[in-house]
Amino acid sequence: MTAPPIAEAVPLAAPTGLRRALGSLRHDLPALISILVLVLLALAAIFAPLLASHPPLQTYQEGLAANGAPIGPGHGFPLGTDPNGRDVLARLLYGARVSLTIGILANGLATVFGVLVGLTAGYLGGWVETILMRLTDVVMSFPILLFCIALISVTGPSERNVVIVIALIYWTTLARIIRSQVLSLREREFVVAARTMGLSHWRIMRKHLFPHLVPTIIVYATLGVASSILIEASLSFLGVGVPVPTPSWGQMIEQGKEYFQIAPWLLFAPGVCLIVTVLAFNLAGDWLRDLLDPTAPERR
Amino acid sequence: MTRFLLRRIPQAVIVLFGVVTLAFVLTHVVPGDPARLIAGPNASVDTVASIHHQLGLDRSIGYQYWRYLVGLFHGDLGTSYALQDTPVASAILRALPISAALAVLGVLWEALLGIPVGILAAYRPGKLADRVTTLATLVGLSAPPFWVGLLLLYVLAFKFNLFPLSGYAAPYINYLILPSFTLGLGGAAWYARLTRTNMLEALRSPYVQMARAKGMPERVVLLRHCLRNVLSPLLTMLGMDLGYFLGGVVVIESVFGLPGAGKLTFDAIGTLDVPMITGAVLFAAFFIVVMNLLVDLAYALVDPRVRR
Amino acid sequence: MTVVEVHDLTVRYPRRGTLRRTQLTAVDAVSFTIEAGRTLGLAGESGSGKSSVARALMRVHDPAAGSVRVADREVTTLRGGALRKFRAHMQMVFQDPYDSLNPRLTVGDNVAEALTAAGIPRPAQVARTRELFERVGLPAAFTGRYPHQLSGGQRQRVSIARALAVGPQVLVCDEAVSALDVSVRAQILNLLKDLQEADGLAYLFISHDMSTLRFIADDVAIMYQGRIVELGTSAEVFANPRHPYTRALLAAIPQPGAGRRHRRGVVRGEAPPADAELTGCAFAPRCPLATEICRTERPPLEADAAGHRAACHHADQTEGSPA
């Protein structure tokens, strides 16, 4: 009864604990920095009212030079003012709220769609799979940004619409990845066993398939936030994202672009924020991939 | 091969049909009244109603959809609301060469920057060159293109006067270099990463170890034995990118003021020019589907296993 | 009492063609019965269709034709809820002890999943799981462990506990001991025998290993290329094999003390691809006794006086005797 195992099969996913995660962070400086950056960003967004020296929507007479041009860093405005005489730092901090919230919500929703579609298609197969995967093909054939712009311009720009539109367009890659994983999981003996026991489809998907998809989902959800934030910024830059006057980094760049020859800080500040945030999410995602799911394919 | 085509072409047609339907539904079943926009804020209810009639918006959605499909079959994408009497198809076709030039140059940048950098990184993994390029590619992937474009404009066009600031005039190539570079940068970062990963994988494969064991110079191993296997998947991706770019790259065209298909669409969106929006989305989707098909076809020609 | 009655069971797998969908016939009109308290051993080399029989019986893959009756209920037409309810009658023990348990659940929860399927309320499941563990010879304390903390034999015991959880009349064991060490194998086989005696279970025991079958099976069916070529009591088949393929399989069993004199790998050549259009006997291309009739006419499965059946034109002839 206590005979040694003959051949150790590779476990589906090695047990992952917080300790292992922290241990691997010690050897991975970029990942460590990116996690710290993300924590700081989250804190900055949460405590924006405390950190900002001015309200983000207030326009200041003294924030504009005599000729009406924005003024540079200093002079009571740590990062200068925008063309409307508003404090750039305050807008950056409040913009972090908008960018992070939209990025996370949109991508969370997209992840839910992607997992639902991929899981049902892969598990049920047959005509359900055919319809769902053709739908995925169709959505994938859409020019993403163009389509987002078109959708938002007809529904009207609002934070809610930006979230919904990004989610509607961004679930496809995950759906395909989940489906292919389910296709191979479905043939595993423990899943076949669950079927022969007479468990319901729903329970099999929930207890016997889903837990094995979690590492993949975490990795792609993290990487997806980066993409979602970039799309939100692009939409806001084009004027079909977050409506004025709510500050968002993309929109701040859009408002600054007319003045970039005389007020380059209007470009640099939100641009650097965007790059750092997206980079941090990408690095964190890469780290999670190495940690949880080294076989996962790369995603654009 | 014929069999492959017989299976793959109907598939592409079905996807395109799905795209048409989805695009139509989403642009027609939405709040917002283009007639009201055309008539202006002070127009009477009657005027709006007559414009409605003119545009055919008073008919049922099913009927409008049917008319649209029939028109599409004859190569007619409808008439623009905003640019009076301009057929959508000809407006898009006029803007297309600019987008096409941008797309081709953009893909060239992707390949010319991305692949060599990837090879360089894979040459000595973990060494300085690898670390630097890895970080650079990550930054490239994380930078929003519109911001990169504005930055390039600020430095190269404004500060150093090397390129024109915006617009499109002869000599055209001057107006295309910065936009296409911006367009290609993100993709280049992606290809560098992929090339590196695939090269490293190829370097571990038995046939490469065999080549090394036979005493081939490292350069030959790298370029002759690895690159060939790394390149073919990249080529297909470049093909898909080309399809994606051909439909017009809104952000880049808008930053650099290029009057391409993307700009056209963007302007159409501002005026709720529904036929133009639908037409542009269809054009873009068409390029994506067709390039996908061509890429698959190329694969099938090269690799008989794909034909199944 | 006959618990399982399989009649002309046929299993096909679709193969993706370009225009024409072709099908591969994995099991071709197979019939057998299993009595309560008895074990039918199903033997054959890989690709012979043994596992397809199991999958069709368990309704993991729907059979293309034929009938399967379990406890006098037709199984092949069951759908949805009725199918789920029926599953309590027939359970399966899988081949790979490393893959057949959900690694994310404790082994106790793996068994409890089956209890959930059987509609046993959550509070009663803990006690029941412990009982089941004891029945299969595992300490009840093991319920909280994860599969990777158990040895192969222990895991296979959990698999058996899980199969027993819903109170089945039939147990399908698909290569259930093939992945185990020889010493562990004997323990598991003994456990299965004990359980059978206690509960009157009917076993369909699939194995490519003839010595395992000699130990566990009451009746033996030999499959070749999707068909049963020989079927009889274990004693008959092992003592007096009628089909040349069976004789070849038996000759391949290593005999203790036989040493080098023994000729191994008597079955020469490889089985033709399963999709090859065959007229006549599927074994003919490899058969030492094959004559013209073997290549043109398919031999029926015919019983001799003792009820021992074989599908061979030259049944009972041995190699070397004139054809």
PDB file of N, CA and C in Angstrom, chain C residues 188-257:
ATOM      1  N   ILE C 188      -4.290  -4.418  -5.475  1.00  0.00           N
ATOM      2  CA  ILE C 188      -5.499  -3.792  -6.020  1.00  0.00           C
ATOM      3  C   ILE C 188      -6.424  -4.860  -6.595  1.00  0.00           C
ATOM      4  N   LEU C 189      -5.834  -5.830  -7.292  1.00  0.00           N
ATOM      5  CA  LEU C 189      -6.664  -6.894  -7.865  1.00  0.00           C
ATOM      6  C   LEU C 189      -7.384  -7.667  -6.755  1.00  0.00           C
ATOM      7  N   ASN C 190      -6.682  -7.927  -5.665  1.00  0.00           N
ATOM      8  CA  ASN C 190      -7.316  -8.614  -4.541  1.00  0.00           C
ATOM      9  C   ASN C 190      -8.441  -7.781  -3.944  1.00  0.00           C
ATOM     10  N   LEU C 191      -8.194  -6.481  -3.836  1.00  0.00           N
ATOM     11  CA  LEU C 191      -9.229  -5.593  -3.323  1.00  0.00           C
ATOM     12  C   LEU C 191     -10.471  -5.666  -4.205  1.00  0.00           C
ATOM     13  N   LEU C 192     -10.234  -5.626  -5.519  1.00  0.00           N
ATOM     14  CA  LEU C 192     -11.376  -5.675  -6.444  1.00  0.00           C
ATOM     15  C   LEU C 192     -12.141  -6.987  -6.279  1.00  0.00           C
ATOM     16  N   LYS C 193     -11.400  -8.074  -6.091  1.00  0.00           N
ATOM     17  CA  LYS C 193     -12.058  -9.370  -5.907  1.00  0.00           C
ATOM     18  C   LYS C 193     -12.893  -9.384  -4.623  1.00  0.00           C
ATOM     19  N   ASP C 194     -12.328  -8.846  -3.559  1.00  0.00           N
ATOM     20  CA  ASP C 194     -13.052  -8.803  -2.284  1.00  0.00           C
ATOM     21  C   ASP C 194     -14.342  -7.999  -2.422  1.00  0.00           C
ATOM     22  N   LEU C 195     -14.221  -6.850  -3.069  1.00  0.00           N
ATOM     23  CA  LEU C 195     -15.391  -5.983  -3.230  1.00  0.00           C
ATOM     24  C   LEU C 195     -16.466  -6.684  -4.043  1.00  0.00           C
ATOM     25  N   GLN C 196     -16.005  -7.417  -5.047  1.00  0.00           N
ATOM     26  CA  GLN C 196     -16.960  -8.114  -5.901  1.00  0.00           C
ATOM     27  C   GLN C 196     -17.720  -9.174  -5.101  1.00  0.00           C
ATOM     28  N   GLU C 197     -16.979  -9.908  -4.285  1.00  0.00           N
ATOM     29  CA  GLU C 197     -17.629 -10.946  -3.475  1.00  0.00           C
ATOM     30  C   GLU C 197     -18.643 -10.341  -2.513  1.00  0.00           C
ATOM     31  N   ALA C 198     -18.260  -9.206  -1.905  1.00  0.00           N
ATOM     32  CA  ALA C 198     -19.138  -8.601  -0.901  1.00  0.00           C
ATOM     33  C   ALA C 198     -20.403  -8.027  -1.530  1.00  0.00           C
ATOM     34  N   ASP C 199     -20.260  -7.368  -2.694  1.00  0.00           N
ATOM     35  CA  ASP C 199     -21.389  -6.613  -3.259  1.00  0.00           C
ATOM     36  C   ASP C 199     -22.029  -7.264  -4.466  1.00  0.00           C
ATOM     37  N   GLY C 200     -21.459  -8.341  -4.945  1.00  0.00           N
ATOM     38  CA  GLY C 200     -22.001  -8.963  -6.149  1.00  0.00           C
ATOM     39  C   GLY C 200     -21.870  -8.077  -7.372  1.00  0.00           C
ATOM     40  N   LEU C 201     -20.761  -7.303  -7.424  1.00  0.00           N
ATOM     41  CA  LEU C 201     -20.548  -6.396  -8.553  1.00  0.00           C
ATOM     42  C   LEU C 201     -20.209  -7.177  -9.822  1.00  0.00           C
ATOM     43  N   ALA C 202     -20.637  -6.640 -10.951  1.00  0.00           N
ATOM     44  CA  ALA C 202     -20.204  -7.176 -12.237  1.00  0.00           C
ATOM     45  C   ALA C 202     -19.063  -6.307 -12.740  1.00  0.00           C
ATOM     46  N   TYR C 203     -17.969  -6.919 -13.208  1.00  0.00           N
ATOM     47  CA  TYR C 203     -16.827  -6.152 -13.707  1.00  0.00           C
ATOM     48  C   TYR C 203     -16.652  -6.352 -15.204  1.00  0.00           C
ATOM     49  N   LEU C 204     -16.406  -5.253 -15.889  1.00  0.00           N
ATOM     50  CA  LEU C 204     -15.814  -5.366 -17.223  1.00  0.00           C
ATOM     51  C   LEU C 204     -14.371  -4.927 -17.037  1.00  0.00           C
ATOM     52  N   PHE C 205     -13.460  -5.877 -17.142  1.00  0.00           N
ATOM     53  CA  PHE C 205     -12.073  -5.583 -16.813  1.00  0.00           C
ATOM     54  C   PHE C 205     -11.240  -5.580 -18.086  1.00  0.00           C
ATOM     55  N   ILE C 206     -10.802  -4.375 -18.449  1.00  0.00           N
ATOM     56  CA  ILE C 206     -10.077  -4.235 -19.706  1.00  0.00           C
ATOM     57  C   ILE C 206      -8.580  -4.221 -19.425  1.00  0.00           C
ATOM     58  N   SER C 207      -7.851  -5.058 -20.132  1.00  0.00           N
ATOM     59  CA  SER C 207      -6.409  -5.060 -19.933  1.00  0.00           C
ATOM     60  C   SER C 207      -5.727  -5.635 -21.163  1.00  0.00           C
ATOM     61  N   HIS C 208      -4.519  -5.159 -21.417  1.00  0.00           N
ATOM     62  CA  HIS C 208      -3.748  -5.767 -22.500  1.00  0.00           C
ATOM     63  C   HIS C 208      -2.882  -6.892 -21.940  1.00  0.00           C
ATOM     64  N   ASP C 209      -2.949  -7.039 -20.610  1.00  0.00           N
ATOM     65  CA  ASP C 209      -2.028  -7.969 -19.951  1.00  0.00           C
ATOM     66  C   ASP C 209      -2.739  -9.278 -19.620  1.00  0.00           C
ATOM     67  N   MET C 210      -2.356 -10.335 -20.308  1.00  0.00           N
ATOM     68  CA  MET C 210      -3.071 -11.595 -20.180  1.00  0.00           C
ATOM     69  C   MET C 210      -2.912 -12.201 -18.786  1.00  0.00           C
ATOM     70  N   SER C 211      -1.769 -11.985 -18.145  1.00  0.00           N
ATOM     71  CA  SER C 211      -1.604 -12.615 -16.822  1.00  0.00           C
ATOM     72  C   SER C 211      -2.529 -11.963 -15.789  1.00  0.00           C
ATOM     73  N   THR C 212      -2.765 -10.641 -15.929  1.00  0.00           N
ATOM     74  CA  THR C 212      -3.731  -9.985 -15.056  1.00  0.00           C
ATOM     75  C   THR C 212      -5.115 -10.581 -15.257  1.00  0.00           C
ATOM     76  N   LEU C 213      -5.466 -10.786 -16.509  1.00  0.00           N
ATOM     77  CA  LEU C 213      -6.797 -11.304 -16.811  1.00  0.00           C
ATOM     78  C   LEU C 213      -6.955 -12.732 -16.289  1.00  0.00           C
ATOM     79  N   ARG C 214      -5.881 -13.516 -16.433  1.00  0.00           N
ATOM     80  CA  ARG C 214      -5.963 -14.898 -15.956  1.00  0.00           C
ATOM     81  C   ARG C 214      -6.300 -14.896 -14.460  1.00  0.00           C
ATOM     82  N   PHE C 215      -5.763 -13.874 -13.756  1.00  0.00           N
ATOM     83  CA  PHE C 215      -5.987 -13.803 -12.311  1.00  0.00           C
ATOM     84  C   PHE C 215      -7.408 -13.354 -11.976  1.00  0.00           C
ATOM     85  N   ILE C 216      -7.923 -12.346 -12.713  1.00  0.00           N
ATOM     86  CA  ILE C 216      -9.149 -11.701 -12.246  1.00  0.00           C
ATOM     87  C   ILE C 216     -10.402 -12.143 -12.990  1.00  0.00           C
ATOM     88  N   ALA C 217     -10.265 -12.582 -14.260  1.00  0.00           N
ATOM     89  CA  ALA C 217     -11.463 -12.718 -15.094  1.00  0.00           C
ATOM     90  C   ALA C 217     -12.105 -14.092 -14.970  1.00  0.00           C
ATOM     91  N   ASP C 218     -13.455 -14.095 -14.994  1.00  0.00           N
ATOM     92  CA  ASP C 218     -14.196 -15.362 -15.079  1.00  0.00           C
ATOM     93  C   ASP C 218     -14.387 -15.754 -16.541  1.00  0.00           C
ATOM     94  N   ASP C 219     -14.645 -14.721 -17.352  1.00  0.00           N
ATOM     95  CA  ASP C 219     -14.771 -14.944 -18.790  1.00  0.00           C
ATOM     96  C   ASP C 219     -13.810 -14.010 -19.486  1.00  0.00           C
ATOM     97  N   VAL C 220     -13.392 -14.400 -20.681  1.00  0.00           N
ATOM     98  CA  VAL C 220     -12.446 -13.559 -21.400  1.00  0.00           C
ATOM     99  C   VAL C 220     -12.929 -13.349 -22.829  1.00  0.00           C
ATOM    100  N   ALA C 221     -12.860 -12.096 -23.270  1.00  0.00           N
ATOM    101  CA  ALA C 221     -13.126 -11.797 -24.672  1.00  0.00           C
ATOM    102  C   ALA C 221     -11.860 -11.208 -25.264  1.00  0.00           C
ATOM    103  N   ILE C 222     -11.492 -11.679 -26.449  1.00  0.00           N
ATOM    104  CA  ILE C 222     -10.294 -11.170 -27.106  1.00  0.00           C
ATOM    105  C   ILE C 222     -10.738 -10.291 -28.262  1.00  0.00           C
ATOM    106  N   MET C 223     -10.229  -9.059 -28.275  1.00  0.00           N
ATOM    107  CA  MET C 223     -10.602  -8.149 -29.364  1.00  0.00           C
ATOM    108  C   MET C 223      -9.445  -7.972 -30.324  1.00  0.00           C
ATOM    109  N   TYR C 224      -9.792  -7.918 -31.586  1.00  0.00           N
ATOM    110  CA  TYR C 224      -8.787  -7.589 -32.590  1.00  0.00           C
ATOM    111  C   TYR C 224      -9.437  -6.691 -33.630  1.00  0.00           C
ATOM    112  N   GLN C 225      -8.858  -5.534 -33.844  1.00  0.00           N
ATOM    113  CA  GLN C 225      -9.356  -4.619 -34.876  1.00  0.00           C
ATOM    114  C   GLN C 225     -10.846  -4.341 -34.746  1.00  0.00           C
ATOM    115  N   GLY C 226     -11.287  -4.083 -33.517  1.00  0.00           N
ATOM    116  CA  GLY C 226     -12.673  -3.675 -33.321  1.00  0.00           C
ATOM    117  C   GLY C 226     -13.673  -4.807 -33.246  1.00  0.00           C
ATOM    118  N   ARG C 227     -13.202  -6.052 -33.373  1.00  0.00           N
ATOM    119  CA  ARG C 227     -14.134  -7.172 -33.283  1.00  0.00           C
ATOM    120  C   ARG C 227     -13.687  -8.146 -32.211  1.00  0.00           C
ATOM    121  N   ILE C 228     -14.684  -8.854 -31.655  1.00  0.00           N
ATOM    122  CA  ILE C 228     -14.329  -9.921 -30.733  1.00  0.00           C
ATOM    123  C   ILE C 228     -13.988 -11.151 -31.555  1.00  0.00           C
ATOM    124  N   VAL C 229     -12.799 -11.696 -31.362  1.00  0.00           N
ATOM    125  CA  VAL C 229     -12.402 -12.854 -32.154  1.00  0.00           C
ATOM    126  C   VAL C 229     -12.490 -14.140 -31.345  1.00  0.00           C
ATOM    127  N   GLU C 230     -12.534 -14.000 -30.023  1.00  0.00           N
ATOM    128  CA  GLU C 230     -12.682 -15.191 -29.202  1.00  0.00           C
ATOM    129  C   GLU C 230     -13.345 -14.821 -27.892  1.00  0.00           C
ATOM    130  N   LEU C 231     -14.246 -15.699 -27.434  1.00  0.00           N
ATOM    131  CA  LEU C 231     -14.991 -15.401 -26.221  1.00  0.00           C
ATOM    132  C   LEU C 231     -15.304 -16.708 -25.522  1.00  0.00           C
ATOM    133  N   GLY C 232     -14.897 -16.831 -24.264  1.00  0.00           N
ATOM    134  CA  GLY C 232     -15.176 -18.063 -23.532  1.00  0.00           C
ATOM    135  C   GLY C 232     -14.845 -17.892 -22.065  1.00  0.00           C
ATOM    136  N   THR C 233     -15.035 -18.939 -21.299  1.00  0.00           N
ATOM    137  CA  THR C 233     -14.656 -18.839 -19.893  1.00  0.00           C
ATOM    138  C   THR C 233     -13.144 -18.712 -19.822  1.00  0.00           C
ATOM    139  N   SER C 234     -12.708 -18.115 -18.758  1.00  0.00           N
ATOM    140  CA  SER C 234     -11.286 -17.888 -18.576  1.00  0.00           C
ATOM    141  C   SER C 234     -10.521 -19.210 -18.666  1.00  0.00           C
ATOM    142  N   ALA C 235     -11.052 -20.226 -17.982  1.00  0.00           N
ATOM    143  CA  ALA C 235     -10.384 -21.524 -17.967  1.00  0.00           C
ATOM    144  C   ALA C 235     -10.222 -22.064 -19.380  1.00  0.00           C
ATOM    145  N   GLU C 236     -11.300 -21.991 -20.152  1.00  0.00           N
ATOM    146  CA  GLU C 236     -11.287 -22.499 -21.522  1.00  0.00           C
ATOM    147  C   GLU C 236     -10.291 -21.749 -22.400  1.00  0.00           C
ATOM    148  N   VAL C 237     -10.387 -20.412 -22.349  1.00  0.00           N
ATOM    149  CA  VAL C 237      -9.574 -19.601 -23.259  1.00  0.00           C
ATOM    150  C   VAL C 237      -8.083 -19.784 -22.959  1.00  0.00           C
ATOM    151  N   PHE C 238      -7.747 -19.816 -21.668  1.00  0.00           N
ATOM    152  CA  PHE C 238      -6.330 -19.922 -21.352  1.00  0.00           C
ATOM    153  C   PHE C 238      -5.794 -21.345 -21.594  1.00  0.00           C
ATOM    154  N   ALA C 239      -6.655 -22.338 -21.319  1.00  0.00           N
ATOM    155  CA  ALA C 239      -6.177 -23.708 -21.490  1.00  0.00           C
ATOM    156  C   ALA C 239      -6.237 -24.149 -22.939  1.00  0.00           C
ATOM    157  N   ASN C 240      -7.212 -23.624 -23.645  1.00  0.00           N
ATOM    158  CA  ASN C 240      -7.490 -24.178 -24.953  1.00  0.00           C
ATOM    159  C   ASN C 240      -7.863 -23.079 -25.948  1.00  0.00           C
ATOM    160  N   PRO C 241      -6.940 -22.164 -26.222  1.00  0.00           N
ATOM    161  CA  PRO C 241      -7.262 -21.049 -27.109  1.00  0.00           C
ATOM    162  C   PRO C 241      -7.597 -21.550 -28.513  1.00  0.00           C
ATOM    163  N   ARG C 242      -8.681 -21.024 -29.100  1.00  0.00           N
ATOM    164  CA  ARG C 242      -9.106 -21.513 -30.406  1.00  0.00           C
ATOM    165  C   ARG C 242      -8.628 -20.625 -31.546  1.00  0.00           C
ATOM    166  N   HIS C 243      -8.432 -19.336 -31.261  1.00  0.00           N
ATOM    167  CA  HIS C 243      -8.062 -18.405 -32.334  1.00  0.00           C
ATOM    168  C   HIS C 243      -6.543 -18.230 -32.378  1.00  0.00           C
ATOM    169  N   PRO C 244      -5.967 -18.201 -33.567  1.00  0.00           N
ATOM    170  CA  PRO C 244      -4.501 -18.059 -33.634  1.00  0.00           C
ATOM    171  C   PRO C 244      -4.000 -16.774 -32.979  1.00  0.00           C
ATOM    172  N   TYR C 245      -4.812 -15.717 -33.012  1.00  0.00           N
ATOM    173  CA  TYR C 245      -4.390 -14.466 -32.386  1.00  0.00           C
ATOM    174  C   TYR C 245      -4.304 -14.636 -30.866  1.00  0.00           C
ATOM    175  N   THR C 246      -5.297 -15.331 -30.291  1.00  0.00           N
ATOM    176  CA  THR C 246      -5.270 -15.581 -28.853  1.00  0.00           C
ATOM    177  C   THR C 246      -4.034 -16.391 -28.482  1.00  0.00           C
ATOM    178  N   ARG C 247      -3.753 -17.386 -29.299  1.00  0.00           N
ATOM    179  CA  ARG C 247      -2.580 -18.225 -29.018  1.00  0.00           C
ATOM    180  C   ARG C 247      -1.309 -17.377 -29.025  1.00  0.00           C
ATOM    181  N   ALA C 248      -1.262 -16.432 -29.962  1.00  0.00           N
ATOM    182  CA  ALA C 248      -0.091 -15.571 -30.034  1.00  0.00           C
ATOM    183  C   ALA C 248       0.008 -14.700 -28.783  1.00  0.00           C
ATOM    184  N   LEU C 249      -1.129 -14.168 -28.344  1.00  0.00           N
ATOM    185  CA  LEU C 249      -1.122 -13.342 -27.139  1.00  0.00           C
ATOM    186  C   LEU C 249      -0.647 -14.144 -25.938  1.00  0.00           C
ATOM    187  N   LEU C 250      -1.158 -15.373 -25.825  1.00  0.00           N
ATOM    188  CA  LEU C 250      -0.800 -16.198 -24.671  1.00  0.00           C
ATOM    189  C   LEU C 250       0.671 -16.571 -24.715  1.00  0.00           C
ATOM    190  N   ALA C 251       1.158 -16.793 -25.910  1.00  0.00           N
ATOM    191  CA  ALA C 251       2.565 -17.181 -26.041  1.00  0.00           C
ATOM    192  C   ALA C 251       3.481 -16.036 -25.630  1.00  0.00           C
ATOM    193  N   ALA C 252       2.934 -14.830 -25.675  1.00  0.00           N
ATOM    194  CA  ALA C 252       3.772 -13.677 -25.357  1.00  0.00           C
ATOM    195  C   ALA C 252       3.897 -13.445 -23.862  1.00  0.00           C
ATOM    196  N   ILE C 253       3.101 -14.163 -23.056  1.00  0.00           N
ATOM    197  CA  ILE C 253       3.215 -14.007 -21.604  1.00  0.00           C
ATOM    198  C   ILE C 253       4.544 -14.585 -21.161  1.00  0.00           C
ATOM    199  N   PRO C 254       5.319 -13.803 -20.418  1.00  0.00           N
ATOM    200  CA  PRO C 254       6.571 -14.367 -19.938  1.00  0.00           C
ATOM    201  C   PRO C 254       6.278 -15.493 -18.943  1.00  0.00           C
ATOM    202  N   GLN C 255       6.900 -16.639 -19.131  1.00  0.00           N
ATOM    203  CA  GLN C 255       6.671 -17.763 -18.219  1.00  0.00           C
ATOM    204  C   GLN C 255       7.806 -17.826 -17.218  1.00  0.00           C
ATOM    205  N   PRO C 256       7.462 -17.958 -15.947  1.00  0.00           N
ATOM    206  CA  PRO C 256       8.544 -18.105 -14.975  1.00  0.00           C
ATOM    207  C   PRO C 256       9.349 -19.366 -15.281  1.00  0.00           C
ATOM    208  N   GLY C 257      10.633 -19.218 -15.334  1.00  0.00           N
ATOM    209  CA  GLY C 257      11.470 -20.389 -15.585  1.00  0.00           C
ATOM    210  C   GLY C 257      11.571 -20.790 -17.040  1.00  0.00           C
TER     211      GLY C 257
END
